[in-house]
Coordinates of C-alpha atoms in Angstrom, one line a residue:
Chain A
M1 CA 94.4 47.2 96.6
T2 CA 91.8 49.2 94.7
D3 CA 91.3 52.9 95.2
H4 CA 87.6 52.4 96.2
S5 CA 88.2 50.3 99.3
E6 CA 87.5 51.9 102.7
P7 CA 87.5 55.6 101.8
E8 CA 87.1 56.6 105.5
K9 CA 90.3 54.9 106.6
V10 CA 93.0 57.4 107.5
K11 CA 96.1 56.8 105.5
K12 CA 99.6 57.5 106.8
L13 CA 102.3 59.5 105.2
A14 CA 105.8 58.1 106.0
T15 CA 107.7 61.0 107.5
Y16 CA 111.1 59.3 107.1
I17 CA 112.1 60.7 110.5
E18 CA 114.2 57.9 111.9
G19 CA 112.1 55.7 114.3
F20 CA 109.0 57.9 114.1
D21 CA 107.2 55.9 111.5
Q22 CA 107.4 52.9 113.7
V23 CA 105.9 54.7 116.7
G24 CA 103.3 56.4 114.4
D25 CA 102.4 53.1 112.9
G26 CA 103.4 54.2 109.4
G27 CA 103.9 57.9 109.9
L28 CA 101.6 61.0 110.2
P29 CA 97.9 60.9 109.2
Q30 CA 98.0 61.9 105.5
G31 CA 96.3 65.0 104.4
R32 CA 95.7 66.1 108.0
C33 CA 97.1 68.6 110.4
T34 CA 99.2 67.4 113.4
L35 CA 99.9 69.6 116.3
V36 CA 103.3 69.2 117.8
T37 CA 103.6 70.9 121.2
G38 CA 106.4 71.2 123.7
T39 CA 108.1 73.5 126.1
A40 CA 110.9 75.8 125.1
G41 CA 113.8 73.8 123.8
S42 CA 111.9 70.6 123.2
A43 CA 113.0 70.4 119.6
K44 CA 109.7 71.4 118.0
T45 CA 111.3 73.4 115.3
V46 CA 113.8 70.8 114.4
F47 CA 111.0 68.2 114.2
A48 CA 109.0 70.5 111.9
I49 CA 112.0 71.2 109.7
H50 CA 113.1 67.5 109.6
F51 CA 109.6 66.6 108.5
L52 CA 110.0 68.6 105.4
A53 CA 113.7 67.8 104.9
A54 CA 113.1 64.1 105.2
G55 CA 110.4 64.2 102.6
I56 CA 112.7 66.0 100.1
M57 CA 115.7 63.7 100.8
Q58 CA 113.9 60.4 100.9
N59 CA 110.9 60.7 98.6
N60 CA 111.3 63.9 96.6
E61 CA 108.2 65.3 98.3
T62 CA 108.2 69.1 98.2
G63 CA 107.4 71.2 101.2
V64 CA 106.4 74.7 102.3
F65 CA 107.7 76.1 105.6
V66 CA 105.8 78.9 107.3
T67 CA 107.9 80.5 109.9
F68 CA 106.4 82.8 112.5
E69 CA 109.4 83.1 114.7
E70 CA 112.9 82.6 113.2
T71 CA 113.8 84.2 110.0
P72 CA 114.5 82.0 107.0
A73 CA 118.1 83.2 107.0
D74 CA 118.5 81.9 110.6
I75 CA 116.8 78.6 109.8
R76 CA 119.0 78.0 106.8
Q77 CA 122.1 78.7 108.9
N78 CA 121.0 76.7 111.9
M79 CA 120.1 73.6 109.9
A80 CA 123.5 73.5 108.0
S81 CA 124.8 71.5 111.0
M82 CA 122.2 68.9 110.3
G83 CA 123.6 68.6 106.8
W84 CA 120.4 70.1 105.3
D85 CA 121.1 72.5 102.5
I86 CA 117.8 74.4 102.5
A87 CA 119.0 77.1 100.2
A88 CA 119.8 74.5 97.5
W89 CA 116.4 72.9 97.9
E90 CA 114.9 76.4 97.5
R91 CA 116.8 76.8 94.2
E92 CA 115.6 73.4 93.0
G93 CA 112.0 74.4 93.8
K94 CA 111.6 71.7 96.5
W95 CA 111.4 74.0 99.5
M96 CA 109.7 77.3 99.9
F97 CA 109.5 79.6 102.8
V98 CA 106.5 81.7 103.8
D99 CA 108.2 84.3 105.9
A100 CA 105.9 85.5 108.6
A101 CA 108.6 86.2 111.1
P102 CA 108.2 89.5 113.0
D103 CA 110.2 92.5 112.2
P104 CA 111.2 93.8 115.6
S105 CA 111.6 97.4 114.4
E106 CA 108.0 97.5 113.2
E107 CA 105.1 98.4 115.3
I108 CA 101.7 97.1 114.2
I109 CA 98.7 99.2 114.9
E110 CA 95.3 97.6 114.9
A111 CA 92.5 99.8 113.6
G112 CA 89.4 97.8 113.1
S113 CA 88.5 94.2 112.2
Y114 CA 90.9 92.0 110.2
D115 CA 91.5 88.4 109.2
L116 CA 94.5 86.3 108.2
G117 CA 93.4 86.1 104.6
A118 CA 96.8 87.3 103.4
L119 CA 98.6 84.5 105.2
L120 CA 96.3 81.9 103.8
A121 CA 96.8 83.4 100.3
R122 CA 100.5 83.3 100.6
I123 CA 100.5 79.6 101.8
E124 CA 98.2 78.6 99.0
S125 CA 100.3 80.4 96.5
A126 CA 103.6 78.8 97.7
V127 CA 101.9 75.3 97.9
S128 CA 100.6 75.5 94.3
R129 CA 103.9 77.0 93.0
I130 CA 106.0 74.0 94.1
K131 CA 103.2 71.5 94.3
A132 CA 103.9 70.9 97.9
K133 CA 102.8 67.7 99.7
R134 CA 104.1 68.7 103.1
L135 CA 103.6 71.9 105.1
A136 CA 105.0 73.0 108.4
L137 CA 104.0 76.0 110.5
D138 CA 106.3 77.0 113.3
S139 CA 105.1 78.2 115.7
L140 CA 101.7 79.3 116.8
G141 CA 103.1 81.4 119.6
G142 CA 104.8 83.7 117.1
I143 CA 101.5 84.8 115.7
F144 CA 99.6 84.9 119.0
Y145 CA 101.8 87.5 120.6
R146 CA 101.7 89.8 117.6
F147 CA 97.9 90.2 117.4
T148 CA 95.8 91.2 120.3
N149 CA 92.5 89.6 119.4
E150 CA 92.7 85.9 120.3
M151 CA 89.1 85.2 119.2
V152 CA 89.9 86.3 115.7
L153 CA 93.1 84.3 115.7
R154 CA 91.3 81.1 116.8
R155 CA 88.6 81.6 114.1
E156 CA 91.2 82.3 111.5
L157 CA 93.4 79.4 112.4
L158 CA 90.4 77.1 112.1
R159 CA 89.7 78.5 108.7
I160 CA 93.3 78.0 107.6
A161 CA 93.3 74.4 109.0
R162 CA 90.2 73.7 106.9
A163 CA 91.7 75.1 103.8
L164 CA 94.9 73.0 104.3
K165 CA 92.8 69.9 104.6
D166 CA 91.0 70.7 101.3
M167 CA 94.4 71.0 99.7
A168 CA 95.3 67.5 100.9
L169 CA 98.4 68.7 102.6
T170 CA 100.0 66.8 105.5
T171 CA 100.8 69.5 108.0
V172 CA 102.8 69.9 111.1
L173 CA 101.9 72.8 113.3
T174 CA 104.0 73.5 116.3
A175 CA 102.9 75.3 119.5
E176 CA 104.4 76.1 122.9
R177 CA 103.5 74.6 126.2
D178 CA 104.0 76.2 129.5
S179 CA 105.0 73.1 131.4
E180 CA 105.6 69.4 130.9
I181 CA 102.3 68.6 132.4
G182 CA 98.9 70.1 132.1
E183 CA 97.5 72.0 129.2
I184 CA 98.5 70.7 125.8
S185 CA 99.3 74.1 124.4
R186 CA 99.3 77.6 125.6
Y187 CA 96.6 78.9 123.4
G188 CA 93.9 76.2 123.7
V189 CA 93.7 75.8 119.9
E190 CA 94.4 72.1 119.8
E191 CA 90.7 71.1 120.3
F192 CA 89.7 72.5 117.0
V193 CA 92.8 73.0 114.9
A194 CA 94.4 69.6 115.0
D195 CA 93.0 66.1 114.9
N196 CA 96.3 64.8 115.9
V197 CA 98.6 65.8 118.8
I198 CA 102.2 64.9 119.5
I199 CA 103.9 66.1 122.7
L200 CA 107.6 66.5 122.8
R201 CA 109.1 66.6 126.3
N202 CA 112.5 67.7 127.6
S203 CA 112.1 66.8 131.2
R204 CA 114.8 66.5 133.8
E205 CA 115.3 63.2 135.4
E206 CA 117.6 63.5 138.4
E207 CA 120.5 65.6 136.9
N208 CA 120.0 64.6 133.3
R209 CA 117.8 65.9 130.5
R210 CA 115.7 63.3 128.8
R211 CA 113.8 63.9 125.6
T212 CA 110.7 62.0 124.8
L213 CA 108.0 62.0 122.2
E214 CA 104.4 60.9 122.8
I215 CA 101.6 60.6 120.3
L216 CA 98.6 61.8 122.3
K217 CA 96.1 61.1 119.6
F218 CA 95.8 60.3 115.9
R219 CA 92.1 60.7 115.2
G220 CA 90.8 57.6 113.5
A221 CA 94.3 56.0 113.2
M222 CA 96.6 53.6 115.0
H223 CA 99.7 54.6 116.8
H224 CA 101.9 53.3 119.6
K225 CA 101.2 54.7 123.1
G226 CA 103.5 56.0 125.7
E227 CA 106.6 58.1 125.7
F228 CA 109.5 57.2 123.4
P229 CA 112.9 58.6 124.0
F230 CA 114.4 60.6 121.1
T231 CA 117.5 62.7 120.5
V232 CA 118.7 65.3 118.0
I233 CA 122.0 64.6 116.5
P234 CA 124.0 66.4 113.8
K235 CA 123.7 65.0 110.3
R236 CA 120.7 62.9 111.3
G237 CA 118.2 65.3 112.9
V238 CA 115.5 63.9 115.1
V239 CA 116.0 60.2 115.9
V240 CA 113.2 58.4 117.8
I241 CA 114.0 55.2 119.7
P242 CA 110.9 53.1 119.3
L243 CA 111.5 50.8 122.3
S244 CA 108.2 49.3 123.1
A245 CA 107.6 49.0 119.4
I246 CA 110.4 46.5 119.3
E247 CA 109.0 43.1 119.0
L248 CA 110.2 40.1 121.0
K249 CA 110.9 38.0 118.0
Q250 CA 114.5 37.1 118.4
K251 CA 115.2 33.6 117.5
S252 CA 117.3 31.6 119.9
S253 CA 120.5 30.0 118.7
D254 CA 121.8 26.8 120.1
I255 CA 125.3 27.3 118.6
R256 CA 127.9 27.7 121.3
V257 CA 130.8 30.1 121.2
A258 CA 134.0 30.1 123.3
S259 CA 133.9 32.3 126.3
G260 CA 137.7 32.8 126.0
N261 CA 138.4 30.7 129.1
A262 CA 138.4 26.9 128.7
E263 CA 137.4 26.3 132.3
M264 CA 134.6 28.8 132.0
D265 CA 133.3 27.0 128.9
K266 CA 133.1 23.9 131.0
M267 CA 131.2 25.6 133.8
C268 CA 128.7 26.9 131.3
G269 CA 128.1 23.6 129.7
G270 CA 130.2 24.2 126.6
G271 CA 130.5 27.9 126.2
F272 CA 128.1 30.8 125.7
F273 CA 125.2 30.7 123.2
R274 CA 126.0 32.7 120.1
D275 CA 123.1 35.2 120.4
S276 CA 123.1 35.4 124.2
L277 CA 123.7 38.2 126.6
V278 CA 126.1 37.6 129.5
L279 CA 126.2 39.8 132.5
I280 CA 129.3 39.8 134.6
S281 CA 128.6 41.2 138.1
G282 CA 131.2 42.0 140.7
A283 CA 132.8 44.5 142.9
T284 CA 135.6 46.8 141.7
G285 CA 138.9 45.1 140.9
C286 CA 137.7 41.5 141.2
G287 CA 138.2 40.6 137.5
K288 CA 135.4 41.9 135.3
T289 CA 137.6 43.6 132.9
L290 CA 139.8 40.5 132.7
L291 CA 136.8 38.4 131.8
S292 CA 135.7 40.8 129.1
T293 CA 139.3 40.9 127.8
E294 CA 139.3 37.1 127.7
F295 CA 136.0 37.1 126.0
I296 CA 137.3 39.4 123.3
A297 CA 140.5 37.5 122.9
G298 CA 138.6 34.2 122.6
G299 CA 136.6 35.7 119.8
A300 CA 139.4 37.3 118.0
R301 CA 141.5 34.1 118.1
N302 CA 138.7 32.3 116.3
G303 CA 138.7 35.0 113.7
E304 CA 135.5 36.7 115.0
K305 CA 135.2 40.5 114.8
C306 CA 134.9 42.0 118.2
L307 CA 133.8 45.4 119.4
L308 CA 134.7 46.6 122.9
F309 CA 133.1 49.7 124.5
A310 CA 135.0 50.9 127.5
F311 CA 133.4 53.5 129.7
E312 CA 135.8 53.3 132.7
E313 CA 139.3 53.0 131.3
S314 CA 141.3 54.7 128.7
R315 CA 142.6 52.9 125.6
E316 CA 146.2 52.9 127.0
Q317 CA 145.1 51.4 130.3
L318 CA 143.0 48.7 128.5
F319 CA 145.8 47.7 126.2
R320 CA 148.3 47.6 129.1
N321 CA 145.9 45.5 131.2
A322 CA 145.4 43.1 128.3
T323 CA 149.2 42.8 127.8
G324 CA 149.5 42.0 131.5
W325 CA 147.2 39.0 131.0
G326 CA 148.9 37.8 127.9
V327 CA 146.5 39.3 125.4
D328 CA 147.7 41.5 122.5
F329 CA 144.9 43.9 121.6
R330 CA 147.1 45.7 119.2
A331 CA 147.7 42.6 117.1
F332 CA 143.9 42.0 116.9
E333 CA 143.3 45.5 115.9
D334 CA 145.9 45.3 113.2
A335 CA 144.3 42.1 111.9
G336 CA 141.0 44.0 111.7
L337 CA 139.4 41.8 114.4
L338 CA 139.0 44.3 117.1
K339 CA 137.6 47.8 117.5
V340 CA 138.0 49.5 120.9
V341 CA 135.8 52.5 121.7
C342 CA 136.7 54.4 124.8
E343 CA 134.3 57.1 126.0
Y344 CA 133.4 58.9 129.2
P345 CA 129.8 58.1 130.1
E346 CA 129.3 61.9 130.7
S347 CA 130.4 62.7 127.1
A348 CA 126.8 62.3 125.9
G349 CA 123.3 61.5 126.9
L350 CA 122.3 57.9 127.1
E351 CA 120.2 58.1 124.0
D352 CA 123.2 59.4 122.1
H353 CA 125.4 56.7 123.4
L354 CA 122.8 54.1 122.4
L355 CA 122.5 55.5 118.8
R356 CA 126.3 55.7 118.5
M357 CA 126.7 52.2 119.7
Q358 CA 124.0 50.9 117.3
S359 CA 125.5 52.7 114.3
L360 CA 129.0 51.4 115.2
M361 CA 127.6 47.9 115.3
T362 CA 125.8 48.4 112.0
E363 CA 129.0 49.6 110.4
Y364 CA 131.5 47.3 111.9
K365 CA 129.3 44.2 112.0
P366 CA 131.0 42.5 115.0
Q367 CA 130.2 38.9 116.0
R368 CA 130.8 39.7 119.7
M369 CA 130.6 42.8 121.7
A370 CA 131.6 43.7 125.3
V371 CA 130.6 46.7 127.3
D372 CA 132.8 47.5 130.3
S373 CA 131.0 48.6 132.3
V374 CA 127.4 49.1 131.6
S375 CA 126.9 50.3 135.2
A376 CA 129.1 53.4 134.5
L377 CA 126.4 54.5 132.2
E378 CA 123.9 54.6 135.0
R379 CA 125.5 57.8 136.1
V380 CA 124.2 59.7 133.1
S381 CA 120.6 58.8 133.3
G382 CA 117.7 58.2 135.5
A383 CA 116.3 54.8 136.2
K384 CA 113.7 54.8 133.4
G385 CA 116.2 56.1 130.8
F386 CA 118.6 53.4 131.8
R387 CA 116.1 50.7 131.4
E388 CA 115.2 51.9 128.0
F389 CA 118.9 52.0 127.1
I390 CA 119.4 48.4 128.2
I391 CA 116.3 47.3 126.2
G392 CA 117.4 49.2 123.1
L393 CA 120.9 47.9 123.3
T394 CA 120.1 44.2 124.0
S395 CA 117.3 43.9 121.4
F396 CA 119.7 45.4 118.9
T397 CA 122.5 42.9 119.6
K398 CA 120.1 40.0 119.7
A399 CA 118.5 40.8 116.4
R400 CA 122.0 40.8 114.8
E401 CA 123.1 37.6 116.6
I402 CA 125.9 39.4 118.3
T403 CA 127.2 37.7 121.5
G404 CA 127.1 40.3 124.1
L405 CA 129.0 40.6 127.4
F406 CA 128.3 43.3 129.8
T407 CA 130.0 44.0 133.1
S408 CA 128.4 45.6 136.1
T409 CA 130.1 46.9 139.1
T410 CA 128.3 46.2 142.4
P411 CA 128.4 49.0 145.0
N412 CA 129.6 46.8 147.8
L413 CA 132.9 45.0 147.9
M414 CA 131.5 41.8 149.3
G415 CA 128.3 41.3 147.5
G416 CA 124.8 42.7 147.0
E417 CA 123.3 43.8 143.8
S418 CA 123.4 47.0 141.8
V419 CA 120.6 48.9 140.0
T420 CA 122.1 47.6 136.7
E421 CA 121.3 44.1 137.7
A422 CA 117.7 44.9 138.7
H423 CA 117.1 46.1 135.2
F424 CA 119.3 43.7 133.5
S425 CA 119.0 40.3 135.1
T426 CA 115.7 39.3 133.4
I427 CA 116.9 40.3 130.0
T428 CA 120.3 38.6 130.2
D429 CA 120.6 34.9 129.3
S430 CA 123.6 34.3 131.6
I431 CA 124.8 35.9 134.8
I432 CA 128.3 35.3 136.2
L433 CA 129.0 36.5 139.6
L434 CA 132.5 37.5 140.8
R435 CA 132.9 37.8 144.5
Y436 CA 135.6 38.6 147.1
V437 CA 135.8 35.9 149.7
E438 CA 137.5 36.6 153.0
M439 CA 139.0 33.5 154.5
F440 CA 141.3 33.4 157.4
G441 CA 142.1 37.0 157.1
E442 CA 142.9 36.7 153.4
M443 CA 141.1 38.0 150.3
R444 CA 140.4 35.4 147.8
R445 CA 138.2 35.5 144.7
G446 CA 135.2 33.3 143.8
L447 CA 133.2 32.9 140.7
A448 CA 129.8 31.4 140.1
V449 CA 127.5 30.9 137.1
L450 CA 124.2 32.0 138.5
K451 CA 122.1 31.6 135.5
M452 CA 122.5 30.0 132.1
R453 CA 119.3 30.1 130.1
G454 CA 118.6 27.0 128.1
S455 CA 121.6 25.0 129.4
M456 CA 123.0 23.0 132.3
H457 CA 125.7 24.8 134.2
E458 CA 127.9 24.2 137.2
K459 CA 126.4 25.2 140.5
D460 CA 129.7 25.4 142.5
I461 CA 131.3 28.6 143.6
R462 CA 134.8 28.2 142.3
E463 CA 137.9 29.9 143.4
F464 CA 140.0 31.7 140.8
S465 CA 143.3 33.4 140.6
I466 CA 144.8 35.9 138.2
D467 CA 148.3 36.0 136.8
Y468 CA 150.1 37.0 133.6
Q469 CA 148.3 34.4 131.6
G470 CA 144.9 35.5 132.7
M471 CA 142.3 33.9 134.8
H472 CA 142.7 30.4 136.3
I473 CA 139.5 28.9 137.7
G474 CA 140.3 26.4 140.5
N475 CA 138.4 24.3 142.9
P476 CA 135.1 25.0 144.5
F477 CA 134.9 26.6 148.0
R478 CA 133.8 23.7 150.0
N479 CA 133.8 25.0 153.6
V480 CA 132.5 28.5 153.2
A481 CA 128.9 29.6 153.2
G482 CA 127.3 33.0 152.5
I483 CA 129.6 34.1 149.7
L484 CA 126.8 35.3 147.4
T485 CA 125.2 37.4 150.1
G486 CA 128.5 38.9 150.9
H487 CA 128.8 37.4 154.4
P488 CA 131.2 34.5 154.0
T489 CA 131.5 32.3 157.1
Q490 CA 133.8 29.4 157.4
L491 CA 132.2 26.1 158.3
V492 CA 134.1 23.6 160.4
N493 CA 134.7 20.4 158.6
S494 CA 132.2 18.3 160.4
E495 CA 129.4 20.8 159.7
A496 CA 130.3 21.0 156.1
E497 CA 130.1 17.2 155.8
R498 CA 126.8 17.1 157.6
M499 CA 125.3 19.7 155.2
G500 CA 126.8 17.8 152.3
S501 CA 125.0 14.7 153.3
L502 CA 121.8 16.6 153.9
F503 CA 121.6 17.7 150.3
K504 CA 123.2 14.7 148.8
E505 CA 120.5 13.7 146.3
G506 CA 119.1 17.2 145.9
L507 CA 120.7 20.2 144.2
Chain B
M1 CA 104.7 118.6 102.9
S2 CA 106.0 115.4 101.3
D3 CA 103.8 113.0 99.4
Y4 CA 102.4 110.0 101.0
L5 CA 102.8 106.6 99.4
L6 CA 100.2 104.2 100.8
K7 CA 99.6 100.6 100.0
L8 CA 96.5 98.9 101.1
Y9 CA 96.6 95.1 100.9
I10 CA 93.2 93.3 100.7
T11 CA 92.0 89.8 100.0
G12 CA 89.4 89.7 97.3
K13 CA 86.0 91.2 97.5
S14 CA 84.4 91.2 100.9
P15 CA 82.4 93.5 103.1
R16 CA 85.6 94.1 105.1
T17 CA 87.6 94.9 102.0
D18 CA 84.9 97.4 100.9
R19 CA 84.9 99.0 104.4
A20 CA 88.6 99.3 104.4
I21 CA 88.7 100.9 100.9
A22 CA 85.9 103.4 101.8
N23 CA 87.5 104.3 105.1
M24 CA 90.9 104.8 103.4
R25 CA 89.5 107.0 100.7
Q26 CA 87.7 109.1 103.2
I27 CA 90.8 109.6 105.3
C28 CA 92.9 110.4 102.3
E29 CA 90.5 113.0 101.0
R30 CA 90.0 114.7 104.3
E31 CA 93.5 114.6 105.7
L32 CA 95.9 114.2 102.9
D33 CA 94.6 116.8 100.5
N34 CA 95.6 115.1 97.3
Q35 CA 99.2 114.8 98.5
Y36 CA 99.0 111.0 98.3
N37 CA 99.4 108.0 96.1
L38 CA 97.2 105.1 97.2
I39 CA 97.8 101.6 95.7
I40 CA 95.4 98.8 96.4
I41 CA 96.8 95.3 96.1
D42 CA 94.7 92.2 96.1
V43 CA 96.9 89.5 97.6
L44 CA 94.8 86.8 96.0
E45 CA 95.9 88.1 92.7
Q46 CA 99.4 89.1 93.6
P47 CA 100.5 86.9 96.5
E48 CA 104.2 87.5 95.6
L49 CA 103.7 91.2 96.6
A50 CA 102.2 90.1 99.9
E51 CA 105.2 87.7 100.4
Q52 CA 107.7 90.6 99.8
A53 CA 105.9 92.9 102.2
K54 CA 105.4 90.0 104.7
I55 CA 101.7 90.6 105.0
I56 CA 99.8 88.3 107.3
A57 CA 96.6 90.0 108.2
T58 CA 94.3 91.8 105.8
P59 CA 93.4 94.5 105.4
T60 CA 96.9 95.9 106.0
L61 CA 97.8 99.5 105.2
I62 CA 101.5 100.3 104.8
K63 CA 102.8 103.8 104.7
E64 CA 105.9 103.5 102.7
L65 CA 106.6 107.2 102.3
P66 CA 107.4 109.4 104.1
P67 CA 109.6 107.3 106.4
P68 CA 109.3 105.7 108.8
L69 CA 107.5 102.7 107.4
R70 CA 104.2 102.1 109.3
R71 CA 101.8 99.3 109.3
V72 CA 98.1 99.5 110.3
I73 CA 95.9 96.5 110.2
G74 CA 92.1 96.2 110.2
D75 CA 89.3 97.8 108.2
L76 CA 90.5 101.3 109.3
S77 CA 87.2 102.0 111.0
D78 CA 89.1 103.4 114.0
K79 CA 90.1 106.6 112.3
E80 CA 92.0 108.0 115.3
K81 CA 94.3 105.0 115.3
V82 CA 94.8 105.1 111.6
L83 CA 95.9 108.8 111.8
L84 CA 98.2 107.9 114.7
G85 CA 99.7 105.1 112.7
L86 CA 100.3 107.4 109.7
D87 CA 101.8 110.1 111.9
I88 CA 99.1 112.6 110.8
V89 CA 97.5 115.1 113.1
A90 CA 93.8 115.2 112.5
S91 CA 92.5 118.4 110.9
T92 CA 89.0 118.0 112.5
P93 CA 88.6 116.9 116.1

């Protein structure tokens, strides 16, 4: 706690960029320069601006922004959508521009040797005028294409970097990359200009763009490794999703909650656990939406607040369906016990969906939540992004002790598993399978509790029917085998008996 | 012939600054025949002037008058380029 302890240790400056400080193990190395590189459109400039804006908004730390590309007027205007009033901060002496943007009408003639002494003098002057703690330079490319002598520029940038260090400024310096892999930046300056390197990526995964942030190095300081998804959203700026920094420290509840179907409660050994995640898997039309409707109704009838995310059906359809099963969603809504959010999966990237769902949960504070269906969201992301989404969502609900129910549509009518399940099944606490069963030329429906973590559950595959009162779970299928694999075959009675006696004591 | 208004931005005292000033004076005397006004600005002392003129590199010579505005950077040792930048035809080859 004293000032004299461990003088060599690199301190961190909290950036207050959402999620970044977790990934950076406290923030950016204080009093040092961090190089932020990325291809065109990788949100380098927003990151740099947010770094200053967050300092002003959260901790009243003043900042100087050196712009080599966009004009201050453009930056002020572009950032208004983020809710950042840069002009106001300038008037209050919290933000200062050093305008080094090129004037396109002006031709520069080089006649002899030069240095960047004027730039450094302007930065120093601005920093001392508003007593800045933070500095951002955006971006190196803007200066490299204006002067011809790269040797001089490298030498001068090194000199500027040293001077900034002496001023104890925490600095973000952005630079372009040519591609998502390979050289860190286009100009090969990173080796000597920055002790710390962050790479922003905007890569294409299948048909979707996915932004990630990776801390390549923090010299002499800790940070989390690997790529972390991030997104840029209006009013919030850069939001990093620190997935692997999430700790597995959820406590387990042994309190049971009603599933919304009395027979289902019995099958599960007394209902779902309160902070558990339940996955309902089945082919299209076999009753997943019904189960989630009953799950919501069961909560609302007990006075619990419920949140339903629907990615497949419109609000009208959902309400009509529910009415058909004897559930009045509108009454629950009027009582403040239900919030229904309908969205097309394609309306946003997966990171944006995740953040929106998280902020809705934070605002609304539901006790249970259903997502119908989570497999619809697979469409808008690649496999890796989807897995991150699942982890981000489930760890969030678990930490808040929200009972979660997710439905997943299997691609085949009769069985098999979907990608959703491959990512999901180890995270979920319970899995309920719904299957079509063909018997004597007739389609019937079967239901099984496949997994129920921490509890006994029924092992039978039960037949169920659906009517205007909802789902009715009936007797087990006794003379059919192969339902789960999707190849049901009827067993003749004698054979069924023989197998029954074979496994009598087992199970 | 209209008068030249020239501003030379420098950073403190250095051999490069000295060279730039000497080169500038020589060009002025030889080519501009007293039809000029040369202002030397030290950006360390007056950084706000450098901010206004958006100076990055030093030395920078700006020809404000006659129009068009021209910028020449460097210690002005390449005399031909300086004259080109100032739109002046050299009197001696």
